[in-house]
Short mmCIF file of C-alpha atoms in Angstrom, two decimals:
data_model
loop_
_atom_site.label_atom_id
_atom_site.label_comp_id
_atom_site.label_asym_id
_atom_site.label_seq_id
_atom_site.Cartn_x
_atom_site.Cartn_y
_atom_site.Cartn_z
CA MET A 719 148.20 110.73 -47.92
CA ASP A 720 145.75 109.23 -45.38
CA THR A 721 142.71 110.54 -47.34
CA GLY A 722 143.47 108.12 -50.11
CA TYR A 723 142.54 105.18 -47.93
CA LEU A 724 139.17 106.53 -46.76
CA SER A 725 135.96 105.31 -48.34
CA SER A 726 133.39 107.83 -49.43
CA ALA A 727 131.01 106.60 -46.70
CA SER A 728 133.55 107.05 -43.97
CA ALA A 729 134.51 110.45 -45.37
CA SER A 730 130.88 111.49 -45.26
CA LYS A 731 130.61 110.30 -41.69
CA THR A 732 133.74 112.21 -40.76
CA ARG A 733 132.40 115.43 -42.30
CA SER A 734 129.11 115.02 -40.37
CA ARG A 735 130.84 115.06 -37.03
CA CYS A 736 131.04 118.34 -35.09
CA PRO A 737 134.50 119.85 -34.42
CA LEU A 738 134.40 118.89 -30.73
CA GLN A 739 133.70 115.25 -31.64
CA GLU A 740 136.72 115.34 -33.95
CA GLN A 741 138.75 116.81 -31.08
CA LEU A 742 137.48 114.05 -28.76
CA LEU A 743 138.44 111.26 -31.19
CA HIS A 744 141.84 112.86 -31.74
CA ARG A 745 142.49 113.03 -28.00
CA ARG A 746 141.21 109.47 -27.41
CA ASN A 747 143.47 108.11 -30.16
CA SER A 748 146.46 110.06 -28.90
CA SER A 749 148.68 109.22 -25.96
CA GLN A 750 147.50 112.37 -24.08
CA ASN A 751 146.73 111.66 -20.41
CA LEU A 752 143.26 113.00 -19.61
CA ASP A 753 143.81 113.26 -15.88
CA ARG A 754 141.03 114.86 -13.83
CA PHE A 755 143.58 116.82 -11.73
CA ILE A 756 143.45 120.47 -12.88
CA PRO A 757 146.29 122.53 -11.36
CA ASN A 758 145.50 125.78 -13.17
CA ARG A 759 142.07 126.90 -14.36
CA SER A 760 143.56 129.34 -16.87
CA ALA A 761 145.17 126.40 -18.72
CA MET A 762 141.87 124.53 -19.15
CA ASP A 763 140.10 124.02 -22.46
CA MET A 764 136.70 125.05 -21.12
CA ASP A 765 134.79 124.21 -24.29
CA TYR A 766 136.23 120.73 -24.44
CA ALA A 767 135.55 120.19 -20.72
CA HIS A 768 131.96 121.33 -21.13
CA TYR A 769 131.50 118.95 -24.06
CA MET A 770 132.94 116.04 -22.06
CA LEU A 771 130.51 116.68 -19.20
CA THR A 772 127.35 117.24 -21.24
CA GLU A 773 127.39 116.16 -24.88
CA ALA A 774 129.90 113.34 -25.11
CA LYS A 775 127.68 110.90 -23.22
CA LYS A 776 125.15 111.11 -26.05
CA GLY A 777 127.57 109.49 -28.55
CA LYS A 778 128.34 105.79 -28.90
CA GLU A 779 132.03 106.40 -28.50
CA ASN A 780 131.71 106.96 -24.69
CA PRO A 781 129.42 104.28 -23.29
CA ALA A 782 131.22 104.27 -19.94
CA VAL A 783 129.39 107.40 -18.75
CA ASP A 784 126.30 105.31 -18.15
CA SER A 785 128.05 103.77 -15.15
CA PRO A 786 126.38 105.00 -11.90
CA SER A 787 129.74 105.78 -10.32
CA ARG A 788 130.88 107.75 -13.38
CA GLU A 789 127.61 109.66 -13.43
CA ALA A 790 127.91 110.56 -9.72
CA TYR A 791 131.49 111.70 -10.25
CA ARG A 792 130.49 113.79 -13.26
CA LYS A 793 127.76 115.58 -11.28
CA GLN A 794 130.14 116.32 -8.41
CA LEU A 795 132.74 117.67 -10.81
CA ALA A 796 130.24 119.81 -12.67
CA GLU A 797 128.90 121.24 -9.40
CA THR A 798 132.37 122.09 -8.10
CA PHE A 799 133.78 123.63 -11.28
CA ASN A 800 130.39 124.90 -12.45
CA MET A 801 130.77 125.92 -16.05
CA ASN A 802 128.90 129.18 -15.34
CA ARG A 803 131.96 131.45 -15.48
CA SER A 804 130.16 134.58 -14.32
CA ARG A 805 129.43 132.84 -11.02
CA ILE A 806 133.08 131.89 -10.64
CA LEU A 807 134.18 135.48 -11.20
CA ALA A 808 131.57 136.85 -8.83
CA PHE A 809 132.85 134.66 -6.00
CA LYS A 810 136.51 134.56 -6.84
CA ASN A 811 137.51 135.53 -3.30
CA LYS A 812 135.21 133.02 -1.65
CA PRO A 813 136.78 129.68 -0.63
CA PRO A 814 135.27 126.79 -2.67
CA THR A 815 132.97 124.36 -0.91
CA PRO A 816 134.90 121.18 -0.05
CA VAL A 817 133.60 117.99 -1.71
CA GLU A 818 133.77 115.01 0.63
CA ALA A 819 133.58 112.42 -2.21
CA PHE A 820 136.78 113.68 -3.86
CA PRO A 821 140.17 112.14 -3.05
CA ASN A 822 142.36 114.07 -0.63
CA GLU A 823 144.93 114.85 -3.29
CA PHE A 824 142.25 116.61 -5.37
CA SER A 825 140.89 118.62 -2.45
CA SER A 826 144.35 119.81 -1.51
CA SER A 827 144.80 121.30 -4.97
CA VAL A 828 142.08 123.90 -4.39
CA GLN A 829 143.65 126.97 -2.84
CA GLN A 830 141.76 128.32 0.13
CA ALA A 831 141.37 132.09 0.42
CA LYS A 832 143.43 133.63 3.22
CA PRO A 833 141.15 134.76 6.05
CA ALA A 834 140.90 138.51 6.45
CA LYS A 835 142.33 140.18 9.57
CA PRO A 836 139.50 140.66 12.07
CA ARG A 837 138.51 144.26 12.69
CA ARG A 838 139.16 145.66 16.14
CA HIS A 839 136.00 145.86 18.22
CA ILE A 840 135.40 149.37 19.55
CA PRO A 841 132.92 149.46 22.45
CA GLN A 842 130.34 152.19 21.93
CA THR A 843 129.76 152.67 25.66
CA SER A 844 132.15 153.52 28.47
CA GLU A 845 133.63 150.74 30.59
CA ARG A 846 133.18 152.68 33.80
CA THR A 847 131.58 155.94 34.88
CA LEU A 848 132.66 157.81 38.01
CA ASP A 849 131.04 160.75 39.70
CA ALA A 850 133.10 163.96 39.61
CA PRO A 851 131.22 166.80 41.34
CA ASP A 852 132.57 170.35 41.36
CA LEU A 853 134.47 169.80 38.11
CA VAL A 854 134.94 173.32 36.77
CA ASP A 855 133.18 173.67 33.40
CA ASP A 856 135.82 175.88 31.78
CA TYR A 857 137.12 175.26 28.26
CA TYR A 858 140.46 176.99 28.92
CA LEU A 859 141.59 174.82 31.85
CA ASN A 860 143.35 171.43 31.95
CA LEU A 861 142.10 169.45 34.93
CA LEU A 862 142.81 165.81 34.05
CA ASP A 863 146.04 163.84 33.51
CA TRP A 864 147.17 160.19 33.62
CA GLY A 865 150.71 159.59 34.84
CA SER A 866 153.28 156.97 33.85
CA SER A 867 152.71 155.17 37.19
CA ASN A 868 149.11 154.46 36.11
CA VAL A 869 147.64 157.01 38.50
CA LEU A 870 144.97 159.41 37.28
CA SER A 871 144.85 162.93 38.70
CA ILE A 872 141.73 165.08 38.53
CA ALA A 873 141.03 168.51 39.99
CA LEU A 874 137.53 169.02 41.38
CA GLY A 875 137.06 172.56 42.59
CA SER A 876 140.03 173.34 44.84
CA THR A 877 140.92 169.69 45.52
CA VAL A 878 143.23 167.34 43.62
CA TYR A 879 142.34 163.63 43.78
CA LEU A 880 144.49 160.67 42.76
CA TRP A 881 142.96 157.42 41.51
CA ASP A 882 145.24 154.41 41.13
CA ALA A 883 144.01 152.51 38.05
CA SER A 884 145.84 149.32 39.05
CA ASP A 885 143.91 148.74 42.27
CA GLY A 886 141.13 151.35 42.29
CA ALA A 887 142.51 153.12 45.38
CA THR A 888 141.66 156.79 45.75
CA SER A 889 143.36 159.49 47.77
CA GLU A 890 143.16 163.24 48.22
CA LEU A 891 146.42 164.98 47.41
CA PHE A 892 145.53 168.40 48.80
CA THR A 893 142.92 171.14 48.88
CA ALA A 894 143.98 174.66 47.95
CA ASP A 895 143.15 177.57 50.21
CA GLU A 896 140.12 179.59 49.29
CA ASP A 897 142.31 182.57 48.36
CA ASN A 898 144.45 180.45 46.01
CA GLY A 899 141.90 178.13 44.41
CA PRO A 900 140.32 176.73 42.50
CA VAL A 901 142.85 174.44 40.81
CA THR A 902 143.26 175.42 37.15
CA SER A 903 145.64 172.75 35.78
CA VAL A 904 147.38 169.48 36.67
CA LYS A 905 150.28 167.70 34.93
CA TRP A 906 152.33 164.65 35.92
CA ALA A 907 156.11 164.77 35.63
CA PRO A 908 157.67 162.06 33.42
CA ASP A 909 158.66 160.00 36.48
CA GLY A 910 155.01 159.46 37.43
CA ARG A 911 155.74 160.46 41.02
CA HIS A 912 155.81 164.25 40.99
CA ILE A 913 152.97 166.44 39.81
CA ALA A 914 152.61 170.14 38.98
CA VAL A 915 149.43 171.97 39.95
CA GLY A 916 148.45 175.38 38.59
CA LEU A 917 146.26 177.64 40.71
CA ASN A 918 143.85 180.47 40.13
CA ASN A 919 146.10 182.96 41.99
CA SER A 920 148.99 182.46 39.45
CA ASP A 921 151.03 180.10 41.68
CA VAL A 922 152.31 176.70 40.56
CA GLN A 923 152.90 174.00 43.17
CA LEU A 924 155.13 170.92 42.87
CA TRP A 925 154.07 167.86 44.87
CA ASP A 926 155.66 164.53 45.70
CA THR A 927 152.67 162.18 45.52
CA THR A 928 154.49 159.25 47.13
CA ALA A 929 155.27 161.23 50.28
CA ASN A 930 152.14 163.39 49.89
CA ARG A 931 154.33 166.44 50.41
CA LEU A 932 154.55 169.92 48.85
CA LEU A 933 158.08 170.38 47.50
CA ARG A 934 157.99 174.00 46.35
CA THR A 935 155.79 176.80 45.05
CA LEU A 936 156.70 178.76 41.93
CA ARG A 937 155.65 182.40 42.28
CA GLY A 938 156.10 185.65 40.41
CA GLY A 939 156.24 184.31 36.90
CA HIS A 940 152.58 184.90 35.99
CA ARG A 941 150.16 187.67 36.88
CA SER A 942 146.96 185.56 36.71
CA ARG A 943 145.74 181.96 36.69
CA VAL A 944 147.87 179.19 35.15
CA GLY A 945 145.63 177.01 32.98
CA ALA A 946 148.20 175.08 30.91
CA LEU A 947 151.21 172.98 31.94
CA ASP A 948 153.63 170.56 30.28
CA TRP A 949 156.95 168.90 31.13
CA ASN A 950 160.10 168.52 29.05
CA ASN A 951 162.30 166.37 31.29
CA HIS A 952 163.20 168.68 34.21
CA ILE A 953 161.73 171.77 32.50
CA LEU A 954 158.19 172.68 33.56
CA THR A 955 156.48 174.95 31.03
CA THR A 956 153.57 177.05 32.26
CA GLY A 957 151.00 179.10 30.35
CA GLY A 958 148.83 181.74 31.92
CA MET A 959 145.87 184.00 31.35
CA ASP A 960 148.40 186.81 30.99
CA GLY A 961 149.49 185.31 27.63
CA GLN A 962 152.96 184.42 28.91
CA ILE A 963 154.71 181.06 28.52
CA ILE A 964 157.50 180.38 31.00
CA ASN A 965 160.11 177.60 31.12
CA ASN A 966 161.05 176.67 34.68
CA ASP A 967 164.02 174.49 35.60
CA VAL A 968 162.69 172.90 38.78
CA ARG A 969 166.18 171.73 39.85
CA VAL A 970 167.49 175.22 40.63
CA ARG A 971 166.62 177.91 43.15
CA SER A 972 165.71 180.53 40.51
CA PRO A 973 163.72 178.34 38.15
CA ILE A 974 162.78 180.73 35.32
CA VAL A 975 164.95 179.85 32.31
CA ASP A 976 163.25 181.82 29.54
CA THR A 977 159.86 183.09 28.42
CA TYR A 978 157.92 182.84 25.17
CA GLN A 979 155.95 185.95 24.30
CA GLY A 980 153.59 185.76 21.36
CA HIS A 981 150.06 185.37 22.71
CA HIS A 982 148.09 188.40 23.79
CA GLN A 983 145.27 186.41 25.44
CA GLU A 984 145.10 183.35 27.70
CA VAL A 985 147.31 180.37 26.85
CA CYS A 986 145.07 177.29 27.05
CA GLY A 987 147.12 174.61 25.25
CA LEU A 988 150.76 173.53 25.68
CA LYS A 989 152.45 170.43 24.25
CA TRP A 990 156.13 169.55 23.88
CA SER A 991 157.10 167.27 21.00
CA ALA A 992 158.45 163.80 21.79
CA SER A 993 161.98 164.96 20.93
CA GLY A 994 161.71 167.86 23.36
CA GLN A 995 162.88 170.22 20.65
CA GLN A 996 159.62 171.96 19.70
CA LEU A 997 156.77 173.36 21.78
CA ALA A 998 153.26 174.00 20.48
CA SER A 999 151.11 176.61 22.21
CA GLY A 1000 147.49 177.59 21.59
CA GLY A 1001 145.61 180.56 22.93
CA ASN A 1002 142.28 182.29 23.23
CA ASP A 1003 143.59 184.75 20.63
CA ASN A 1004 143.01 182.03 17.96
CA LEU A 1005 146.77 181.72 17.48
CA LEU A 1006 148.94 178.62 17.31
CA HIS A 1007 152.67 179.05 17.84
CA ILE A 1008 155.55 176.65 17.29
CA TRP A 1009 158.63 177.36 19.39
CA ASP A 1010 162.08 175.83 19.01
CA ARG A 1011 164.47 175.41 21.95
CA SER A 1012 167.48 176.08 19.76
CA MET A 1013 166.19 179.62 19.12
CA ALA A 1014 166.44 180.73 22.76
CA SER A 1015 167.96 184.22 22.89
CA SER A 1016 170.37 185.72 25.36
CA ASN A 1017 167.78 188.11 26.80
CA SER A 1018 165.60 185.15 27.96
CA THR A 1019 162.82 186.03 25.50
CA THR A 1020 162.43 183.62 22.62
CA GLN A 1021 160.90 184.34 19.21
CA TRP A 1022 158.47 181.83 17.74
CA LEU A 1023 159.45 179.56 14.88
CA HIS A 1024 155.97 179.68 13.28
CA ARG A 1025 152.96 181.88 13.98
CA LEU A 1026 149.90 180.10 12.57
CA GLU A 1027 146.67 182.07 12.18
CA ASP A 1028 144.36 179.65 10.34
CA HIS A 1029 142.05 178.87 13.27
CA THR A 1030 139.10 181.19 13.83
CA ALA A 1031 138.52 180.35 17.52
CA ALA A 1032 140.53 179.48 20.61
CA VAL A 1033 143.14 176.74 20.13
CA LYS A 1034 143.26 174.41 23.12
CA ALA A 1035 143.45 170.86 21.70
CA LEU A 1036 147.00 169.93 20.67
CA ALA A 1037 148.55 166.53 19.94
CA TRP A 1038 151.92 165.56 18.44
CA CYS A 1039 151.84 162.55 16.14
CA PRO A 1040 153.66 159.52 17.63
CA PHE A 1041 154.75 158.10 14.26
CA GLN A 1042 155.77 161.36 12.50
CA GLY A 1043 157.76 163.72 14.69
CA ASN A 1044 157.02 166.92 12.78
CA LEU A 1045 153.24 166.38 12.50
CA LEU A 1046 150.98 168.31 14.88
CA ALA A 1047 147.19 168.13 15.17
CA SER A 1048 145.31 171.13 16.55
CA GLY A 1049 141.63 171.70 17.29
CA GLY A 1050 139.63 174.92 17.31
CA GLY A 1051 136.84 176.10 19.59
CA GLY A 1052 133.16 176.65 18.93
CA GLY A 1053 133.66 179.33 16.26
CA ASP A 1054 136.11 177.18 14.31
CA ARG A 1055 135.19 173.48 14.85
CA SER A 1056 138.10 172.23 12.74
CA ILE A 1057 140.99 169.84 13.22
CA LYS A 1058 144.10 170.97 11.36
CA PHE A 1059 147.35 169.13 10.68
CA TRP A 1060 150.67 170.94 10.48
CA ASN A 1061 154.15 170.28 9.22
CA THR A 1062 155.99 172.01 12.02
CA HIS A 1063 159.28 172.13 10.08
CA THR A 1064 157.77 174.28 7.35
CA GLY A 1065 154.70 175.68 9.11
CA ALA A 1066 152.43 174.41 6.32
CA CYS A 1067 148.86 173.27 7.02
CA VAL A 1068 148.72 169.86 5.34
CA ASN A 1069 145.03 169.14 6.00
CA SER A 1070 141.93 170.57 7.66
CA ILE A 1071 138.56 169.01 8.41
CA ASP A 1072 135.36 170.55 9.77
CA THR A 1073 134.14 168.39 12.66
CA GLY A 1074 130.85 170.25 13.12
CA SER A 1075 131.37 171.08 16.80
CA GLN A 1076 133.79 172.56 19.31
CA VAL A 1077 137.03 170.56 19.56
CA CYS A 1078 138.05 170.28 23.22
CA ALA A 1079 140.85 167.68 23.22
CA LEU A 1080 142.88 165.45 20.90
CA LEU A 1081 144.74 162.15 21.44
CA TRP A 1082 146.65 159.96 18.99
CA ASN A 1083 146.42 156.17 19.04
CA LYS A 1084 149.95 154.91 19.79
CA ASN A 1085 149.40 151.59 17.98
CA GLU A 1086 147.31 152.52 14.94
CA ARG A 1087 147.10 155.53 12.64
CA GLU A 1088 144.08 156.98 14.38
CA LEU A 1089 143.15 160.22 16.14
CA LEU A 1090 140.57 160.67 18.89
CA SER A 1091 138.82 164.00 19.42
CA SER A 1092 136.37 165.15 22.07
CA HIS A 1093 133.60 167.65 21.37
CA GLY A 1094 130.95 169.95 22.69
CA PHE A 1095 127.47 170.87 21.46
CA THR A 1096 125.52 169.19 19.96
CA LYS A 1097 126.52 165.57 20.50
CA ASN A 1098 129.13 165.96 23.29
CA GLN A 1099 130.86 162.92 21.82
CA LEU A 1100 134.26 161.37 21.32
CA THR A 1101 135.06 160.75 17.65
CA LEU A 1102 137.66 158.28 16.40
CA TRP A 1103 139.19 159.19 13.03
CA LYS A 1104 141.30 157.14 10.63
CA TYR A 1105 144.42 159.02 9.59
CA PRO A 1106 145.15 160.38 7.01
CA SER A 1107 141.78 159.78 5.32
CA MET A 1108 139.94 161.31 8.32
CA VAL A 1109 137.10 158.86 7.91
CA ARG A 1110 134.99 158.51 11.06
CA VAL A 1111 135.66 155.09 12.58
CA ALA A 1112 133.38 155.46 15.61
CA GLU A 1113 131.47 157.96 17.71
CA LEU A 1114 131.34 157.38 21.47
CA THR A 1115 128.43 158.98 23.27
CA GLY A 1116 127.31 159.07 26.89
CA HIS A 1117 128.34 162.48 28.19
CA THR A 1118 125.54 165.01 28.40
CA SER A 1119 127.78 168.07 28.36
CA ARG A 1120 130.88 169.08 26.42
CA VAL A 1121 133.80 166.68 26.88
CA LEU A 1122 136.41 169.14 28.08
CA PHE A 1123 139.31 166.87 29.04
CA MET A 1124 140.86 163.58 27.90
CA ALA A 1125 143.82 161.56 29.21
CA GLN A 1126 145.43 158.38 27.93
CA SER A 1127 146.57 155.40 30.03
CA PRO A 1128 150.29 154.53 30.03
CA ASP A 1129 149.69 151.44 27.85
CA GLY A 1130 147.95 153.68 25.31
CA CYS A 1131 144.71 151.68 25.18
CA THR A 1132 142.26 153.28 27.61
CA VAL A 1133 141.08 156.89 27.48
CA ALA A 1134 139.56 158.80 30.38
CA SER A 1135 137.23 161.70 29.60
CA ALA A 1136 135.80 164.34 31.91
CA ALA A 1137 132.90 166.59 30.99
CA GLY A 1138 130.81 169.45 32.25
CA ASP A 1139 128.17 166.90 33.30
CA GLU A 1140 130.46 166.14 36.30
CA THR A 1141 131.22 162.58 35.24
CA LEU A 1142 134.49 160.80 34.50
CA ARG A 1143 134.23 158.01 31.90
CA PHE A 1144 136.70 155.35 30.77
CA TRP A 1145 136.69 154.06 27.18
CA ASN A 1146 138.51 151.06 25.72
CA VAL A 1147 138.80 152.86 22.40
CA PHE A 1148 142.37 152.08 21.39
CA GLY A 1149 142.20 148.29 21.85
CA THR A 1150 143.81 145.87 24.28
CA PRO A 1151 147.49 145.88 25.22
CA GLU A 1152 149.51 142.98 23.81
CA VAL A 1153 150.52 141.81 27.27
CA ALA A 1154 147.57 142.59 29.49
CA LYS A 1155 147.80 142.11 33.23
CA PRO A 1156 144.53 141.32 35.00
CA ALA A 1157 143.56 144.29 37.14
CA PRO A 1158 141.55 143.91 40.35
CA LYS A 1159 137.97 145.08 40.18
CA ALA A 1160 137.78 148.75 41.03
CA ASN A 1161 135.44 150.22 43.58
CA PRO A 1162 132.37 151.32 41.56
CA GLU A 1163 132.46 154.52 43.58
CA PRO A 1164 136.17 155.10 44.16
CA PHE A 1165 135.66 158.52 45.77
CA ALA A 1166 132.74 157.39 47.95
CA HIS A 1167 134.70 157.64 51.22
CA LEU A 1168 135.49 161.32 50.58
CA ASN A 1169 132.93 163.90 51.58
CA ARG A 1170 133.55 166.10 48.58
CA ILE A 1171 132.65 163.30 46.14
CA ARG A 1172 129.08 162.02 46.12
#
């Protein structure tokens, strides 16, 4: 055995050495390559490394550490890999500071943390504010809509105005007679050219906005004002103060196809699903109904698919989810203040959140899982929610009265809001379109040339 050849003095010297010194001598005498390149921190012998950087220089067996270049290298290495492990753990996601003195091959071995995706900036103020005098301050009406041709329609009193968002041009579509007005609802057809206008006298007019011409007037279906409208291809659905919902096929001479009877007070919200198969209706009777086209009966009166009674105030705000076809969001009035989410296949309420104020309108973000709501007293704000957590992402303030109406631009990014303070505001709340076309600067007062707009 090797111990037989050791003198007692050398054996005593060997026993006096610390274990790390023994490990050092063993490694120095072995053929192990002590390269400074460290590909994996978890494979390091940290105790041995610490000894090499601090204690080994004190022994006679490593005189080379006294070299100035070796000492500088040692300090740089110690600073970079800092033996304080708690500090390394605390900043494990932080990219290490590059060391200029190290060779390129060493620097490249340090993995840089992947930069986080930048958060979307949401402006807290409106991009543009327009004056909108004579806007009727009525929760149950629907006086604002943005068509697929990028033209915004707004009803002010008895007059319907069109504002082209692409060039800022403004025109007056028509003014209703005193006996027929004021205008109680507006809704663009899917083609972005034709528009339906509901009136206070129960009539519904269809206009060709390109030719500025009245095409036809639908009469006799309702007994009082028509405050809610929506299109399903060539079917125009109307909701009135009489509680009736009527489907009108505008291609035929006798347009009434069928009626939905379930509300016993004014219908103030109507929204067809993207598939065109289901219709959601909300009323001043605190009821929310889901109707299915396949359930139309032979006597032209259709029974609801679901009758939902969870809201405790009028249900006007309705919005179908763009990424889940059977998900509907609904908002309640001042006595309810909640946003509820529904599975319209089963009729189950999947979530409900108290917003703290009257919910006037709802819009989904088409690009992100977000929902925008507009409110009344006390803040009169727009609130952006993250779905499904319903965490508040932002609150947009500026209106001084309840924000009754909202409409979304065709690209899904800009939202127009109209409030009882007689202003129309535009918000870049849903981001910037991927392919944005530069739009000419709009007239700061687009309705200035019209006498009815100050």
